[in-house]
Short mmCIF file of C-alpha atoms in Angstrom, two decimals:
data_model
loop_
_atom_site.label_atom_id
_atom_site.label_comp_id
_atom_site.label_asym_id
_atom_site.label_seq_id
_atom_site.Cartn_x
_atom_site.Cartn_y
_atom_site.Cartn_z
CA MET A 1 0.16 0.70 -0.27
CA ASP A 2 1.67 3.46 -0.59
CA GLN A 3 -0.64 7.11 0.05
CA ILE A 4 0.09 9.36 -2.49
CA ASN A 5 -1.21 12.71 -3.41
CA GLY A 6 -3.17 13.28 -6.41
CA ILE A 7 -5.32 15.15 -8.80
CA ILE A 8 -8.47 13.05 -10.54
CA LEU A 9 -8.56 13.62 -13.94
CA ARG A 10 -12.24 11.61 -14.55
CA THR A 11 -13.36 8.84 -14.10
CA GLN A 12 -15.22 6.47 -15.62
CA ASP A 13 -18.02 3.85 -14.45
CA TYR A 14 -16.35 -0.21 -13.96
CA GLY A 15 -19.27 -2.26 -13.42
CA GLU A 16 -22.05 -1.79 -11.30
CA THR A 17 -20.53 -0.37 -8.09
CA ASN A 18 -17.47 0.54 -8.76
CA LYS A 19 -14.95 3.30 -10.89
CA ILE A 20 -11.98 3.65 -13.18
CA VAL A 21 -9.76 7.16 -11.22
CA THR A 22 -6.99 7.83 -13.26
CA LEU A 23 -5.00 10.85 -10.88
CA LEU A 24 -2.62 12.74 -12.17
CA THR A 25 -0.23 12.15 -8.30
CA GLU A 26 3.25 13.38 -7.43
CA GLU A 27 4.70 10.32 -6.40
CA TYR A 28 3.64 8.07 -9.52
CA GLY A 29 2.44 10.55 -12.42
CA MET A 30 -0.94 9.29 -14.35
CA LEU A 31 -1.90 6.31 -12.32
CA SER A 32 -5.74 4.97 -12.90
CA ALA A 33 -7.48 2.89 -10.21
CA VAL A 34 -10.22 0.66 -9.44
CA ALA A 35 -11.98 2.75 -6.22
CA LYS A 36 -14.19 0.10 -5.17
CA GLY A 37 -18.34 1.86 -4.15
CA ALA A 38 -17.37 5.04 -5.61
CA LYS A 39 -20.94 4.44 -7.57
CA LYS A 40 -22.94 4.48 -4.32
CA SER A 41 -24.03 8.29 -4.57
CA LYS A 42 -23.87 7.86 0.02
CA SER A 43 -19.94 5.66 -0.20
CA ARG A 44 -17.53 8.01 0.73
CA MET A 45 -15.21 6.44 -1.96
CA ALA A 46 -17.91 8.79 -4.63
CA ALA A 47 -17.08 11.88 -2.05
CA VAL A 48 -12.90 11.38 -2.55
CA THR A 49 -12.87 10.52 -6.66
CA GLN A 50 -15.07 13.15 -7.87
CA PRO A 51 -13.31 15.18 -10.84
CA PHE A 52 -9.92 17.47 -10.22
CA ILE A 53 -10.68 17.23 -6.27
CA TYR A 54 -6.91 17.21 -4.99
CA GLY A 55 -6.65 14.13 -2.18
CA GLN A 56 -4.68 12.61 -0.72
CA TYR A 57 -5.06 8.39 -1.39
CA VAL A 58 -4.58 5.22 0.28
CA VAL A 59 -3.49 2.89 -2.97
CA TYR A 60 -2.37 -0.14 -3.33
CA THR A 61 -0.52 0.00 -6.77
CA GLY A 62 0.74 -3.99 -8.04
CA ARG A 63 1.92 -3.74 -11.73
CA GLY A 64 -1.98 -2.91 -13.95
CA LEU A 65 -3.91 -1.27 -12.53
CA GLY A 66 -3.89 0.27 -8.77
CA THR A 67 -7.36 0.13 -6.31
CA ILE A 68 -8.51 2.94 -3.77
CA HIS A 69 -8.84 2.12 -0.66
CA GLN A 70 -9.00 4.74 1.49
CA GLY A 71 -9.16 8.53 0.36
CA GLU A 72 -8.88 12.27 1.88
CA THR A 73 -9.92 15.17 0.12
CA ILE A 74 -7.52 18.40 0.56
CA GLN A 75 -8.71 20.82 -2.31
CA SER A 76 -12.52 20.39 -3.28
CA MET A 77 -12.18 22.52 -6.86
CA ARG A 78 -15.81 22.47 -5.59
CA HIS A 79 -16.15 25.63 -7.16
CA ILE A 80 -14.51 24.10 -10.43
CA ARG A 81 -17.41 21.51 -10.60
CA GLU A 82 -20.29 24.61 -9.39
CA ASP A 83 -19.20 26.12 -13.77
CA ILE A 84 -20.33 25.01 -16.09
CA PHE A 85 -16.87 26.85 -18.36
CA LYS A 86 -14.27 25.88 -15.64
CA THR A 87 -15.73 22.51 -15.92
CA ALA A 88 -15.11 22.16 -19.30
CA TYR A 89 -11.69 24.11 -19.38
CA ALA A 90 -10.28 20.93 -16.48
CA THR A 91 -12.39 18.17 -18.55
CA TYR A 92 -10.74 19.28 -21.08
CA MET A 93 -6.95 20.07 -19.31
CA GLY A 94 -7.42 16.57 -18.32
CA GLU A 95 -7.86 14.84 -21.60
CA LEU A 96 -5.37 16.49 -23.06
CA THR A 97 -3.26 15.27 -20.08
CA THR A 98 -3.95 11.54 -20.34
CA LYS A 99 -3.49 11.37 -24.27
CA ILE A 100 0.02 13.30 -23.59
CA LEU A 101 1.57 11.94 -20.48
CA THR A 102 2.43 8.27 -20.06
CA GLU A 103 1.08 6.83 -17.51
CA ARG A 104 3.54 6.37 -14.00
CA GLU A 105 5.58 8.55 -15.77
CA ARG A 106 6.60 10.73 -12.68
CA ASN A 107 6.68 14.69 -13.68
CA ARG A 108 6.32 16.82 -10.24
CA PRO A 109 6.63 20.37 -11.74
CA LEU A 110 3.82 19.21 -14.07
CA PHE A 111 1.35 18.01 -10.68
CA ARG A 112 2.82 21.14 -10.02
CA GLU A 113 1.60 23.02 -12.12
CA LEU A 114 -2.23 21.36 -13.06
CA LEU A 115 -2.22 21.65 -8.66
CA GLU A 116 -1.64 25.11 -9.53
CA SER A 117 -4.03 25.51 -12.76
CA PHE A 118 -6.75 23.78 -10.03
CA GLU A 119 -6.72 26.42 -7.44
CA ARG A 120 -5.89 29.59 -9.91
CA MET A 121 -9.33 28.46 -11.63
CA GLU A 122 -10.71 28.69 -8.08
CA GLU A 123 -9.91 32.50 -7.54
CA ASP A 124 -11.70 32.99 -11.41
CA VAL A 125 -8.92 33.96 -12.86
CA PRO A 126 -9.33 33.74 -16.99
CA GLU A 127 -9.74 29.32 -17.56
CA LEU A 128 -9.24 30.70 -21.22
CA ALA A 129 -5.53 31.85 -20.04
CA ILE A 130 -4.62 28.74 -17.17
CA SER A 131 -5.62 26.63 -19.93
CA LEU A 132 -3.11 27.70 -22.91
CA MET A 133 -0.77 28.03 -19.89
CA TYR A 134 -1.26 24.46 -18.76
CA GLU A 135 -0.96 23.37 -22.78
CA LEU A 136 2.30 24.62 -23.42
CA LYS A 137 4.15 22.88 -20.24
CA LEU A 138 1.92 19.94 -22.34
CA TYR A 139 3.33 19.68 -25.37
CA HIS A 140 7.13 20.39 -23.82
CA VAL A 141 6.71 16.92 -22.33
CA GLY A 142 4.69 15.97 -24.40
CA GLY A 143 8.75 16.08 -26.98
CA PHE A 144 6.12 18.79 -29.51
CA ALA A 145 6.26 22.41 -27.91
CA PRO A 146 6.63 25.05 -30.81
CA VAL A 147 9.83 26.75 -31.48
CA VAL A 148 9.17 30.70 -28.96
CA ASN A 149 12.45 32.14 -27.87
CA GLN A 150 13.81 31.90 -30.86
CA CYS A 151 13.68 31.90 -34.87
CA VAL A 152 12.75 28.15 -35.39
CA ASN A 153 14.77 29.11 -38.43
CA GLY A 154 17.86 30.08 -36.76
CA HIS A 155 18.35 33.44 -37.19
CA VAL A 156 18.84 34.66 -33.18
CA ASN A 157 19.15 38.27 -33.71
CA ASP A 158 16.09 39.15 -36.17
CA PRO A 159 12.79 40.23 -34.87
CA ILE A 160 10.28 37.99 -34.73
CA ALA A 161 7.48 38.76 -36.58
CA GLY A 162 5.02 35.46 -37.15
CA PHE A 163 3.68 32.16 -36.35
CA SER A 164 4.36 29.13 -38.41
CA VAL A 165 2.19 25.87 -38.09
CA SER A 166 4.35 23.83 -40.28
CA GLU A 167 7.44 25.35 -39.45
CA GLY A 168 6.53 24.50 -36.21
CA GLY A 169 6.80 27.80 -34.35
CA VAL A 170 8.05 31.78 -34.60
CA VAL A 171 9.90 33.09 -38.14
CA CYS A 172 11.08 36.32 -38.05
CA GLU A 173 10.55 39.50 -41.30
CA GLN A 174 12.88 36.87 -43.01
CA CYS A 175 11.41 33.65 -42.92
CA ARG A 176 8.20 34.71 -43.05
CA HIS A 177 7.64 35.31 -46.58
CA ARG A 178 8.18 31.36 -47.00
CA ALA A 179 5.75 30.20 -45.75
CA SER A 180 2.37 29.82 -46.91
CA ASP A 181 0.52 29.72 -43.25
CA VAL A 182 1.99 32.27 -39.81
CA PHE A 183 -0.04 34.09 -38.33
CA VAL A 184 1.64 37.93 -37.72
CA LEU A 185 1.81 38.63 -34.29
CA SER A 186 1.74 41.87 -32.68
CA PRO A 187 5.05 42.64 -30.13
CA ASN A 188 2.56 42.04 -27.26
CA VAL A 189 1.18 38.98 -27.77
CA TYR A 190 4.61 37.28 -29.10
CA HIS A 191 5.73 38.46 -25.13
CA VAL A 192 2.38 36.67 -23.95
CA LEU A 193 2.94 32.94 -26.32
CA ARG A 194 6.64 33.54 -25.21
CA LEU A 195 6.22 33.84 -21.86
CA MET A 196 3.12 31.43 -21.50
CA SER A 197 5.62 29.10 -22.86
CA ASN A 198 8.88 29.45 -20.88
CA LYS A 199 7.14 30.68 -17.31
CA SER A 200 5.04 28.55 -15.32
CA LEU A 201 2.20 29.78 -13.49
CA THR A 202 2.73 29.36 -9.63
CA LYS A 203 5.75 32.08 -10.43
CA ILE A 204 3.35 34.86 -12.00
CA LYS A 205 0.41 36.21 -9.64
CA ASP A 206 -1.22 38.26 -11.68
CA VAL A 207 -2.94 37.30 -15.32
CA SER A 208 -5.03 40.26 -17.02
CA ILE A 209 -4.83 39.27 -20.58
CA LYS A 210 -6.57 40.90 -23.52
CA ASP A 211 -8.68 38.65 -24.64
CA ASP A 212 -8.10 39.43 -28.47
CA THR A 213 -4.31 38.05 -27.68
CA LEU A 214 -6.35 35.40 -25.11
CA ASN A 215 -8.16 34.13 -28.39
CA THR A 216 -5.39 34.62 -31.03
CA ILE A 217 -2.93 32.70 -28.78
CA LYS A 218 -6.09 29.74 -28.70
CA GLN A 219 -6.22 29.96 -32.67
CA ILE A 220 -2.74 29.47 -33.18
CA LEU A 221 -2.54 26.65 -30.80
CA GLU A 222 -5.26 24.45 -31.86
CA LEU A 223 -3.81 24.35 -35.18
CA TYR A 224 -0.26 23.68 -33.65
CA TYR A 225 -1.81 20.35 -32.35
CA ASP A 226 -3.36 19.19 -34.84
CA TYR A 227 -0.18 18.86 -36.86
CA TYR A 228 1.47 17.70 -34.44
CA GLY A 229 -0.74 16.51 -32.03
CA GLY A 230 -3.08 14.68 -33.49
CA MET A 231 -4.93 12.91 -31.16
CA MET A 232 -8.62 13.66 -31.05
CA ILE A 233 -9.53 15.11 -27.92
CA LYS A 234 -13.73 13.99 -27.50
CA SER A 235 -14.06 17.40 -25.17
CA LYS A 236 -12.90 19.70 -27.23
CA ARG A 237 -16.06 19.92 -28.86
CA PHE A 238 -18.30 20.57 -25.66
CA LEU A 239 -15.70 23.42 -25.06
CA ASP A 240 -16.32 24.75 -28.89
CA GLN A 241 -20.00 25.08 -28.37
CA LEU A 242 -20.40 26.94 -25.23
CA HIS A 243 -18.21 29.91 -27.06
CA LEU A 244 -21.53 28.98 -28.78
CA PHE A 245 -23.87 31.15 -26.36
#
């Protein structure tokens, strides 16, 4: 038995009364385990295995699927579950995590990043800004992060003029005309993109970013993930539908 701290990324029904819970843990990375009786509404296990909870769990972690024997809530993240937009973003972040991470591959910086992200969501920091920052951290873990610190073609001293999905990152004025899919980046948008990619949310106190800037970066990253990530994220469709209203 191991005592682990984990954030619940998702749950799925398993038999009549049980759930399979996927957690991002500090000690083991991403871990899936059976929570027996978690589908029973009056079960203690049901209360501590709700989505997005940060808790402490006693888990048998043998080979294959683990088993959760006990759990205590550290932070409930209740405000996320009570808000449809927060829930949609947190679900998307959780699903994207499960697509990119490998089971039981420890990554404490990413664990801390997700925990900080959910804590900031609880404080009403804009969900889109949090989601984009976390998404870029996942791209680094997945090995397909965009080049943002200098022109992707190595022109170190040239100012950045745009972002090319096909080139894999930012491009200078000289390279901007070589690619057909360049997003022109204002100095401010480039500054925010670079900050989001390089800085941990744990080190940023104020996340006040203009909506236009966020929407530009969102559009870029959506195309970028489609090009390099490739795995379908079911929760993304619901998130997109919410923004139509």
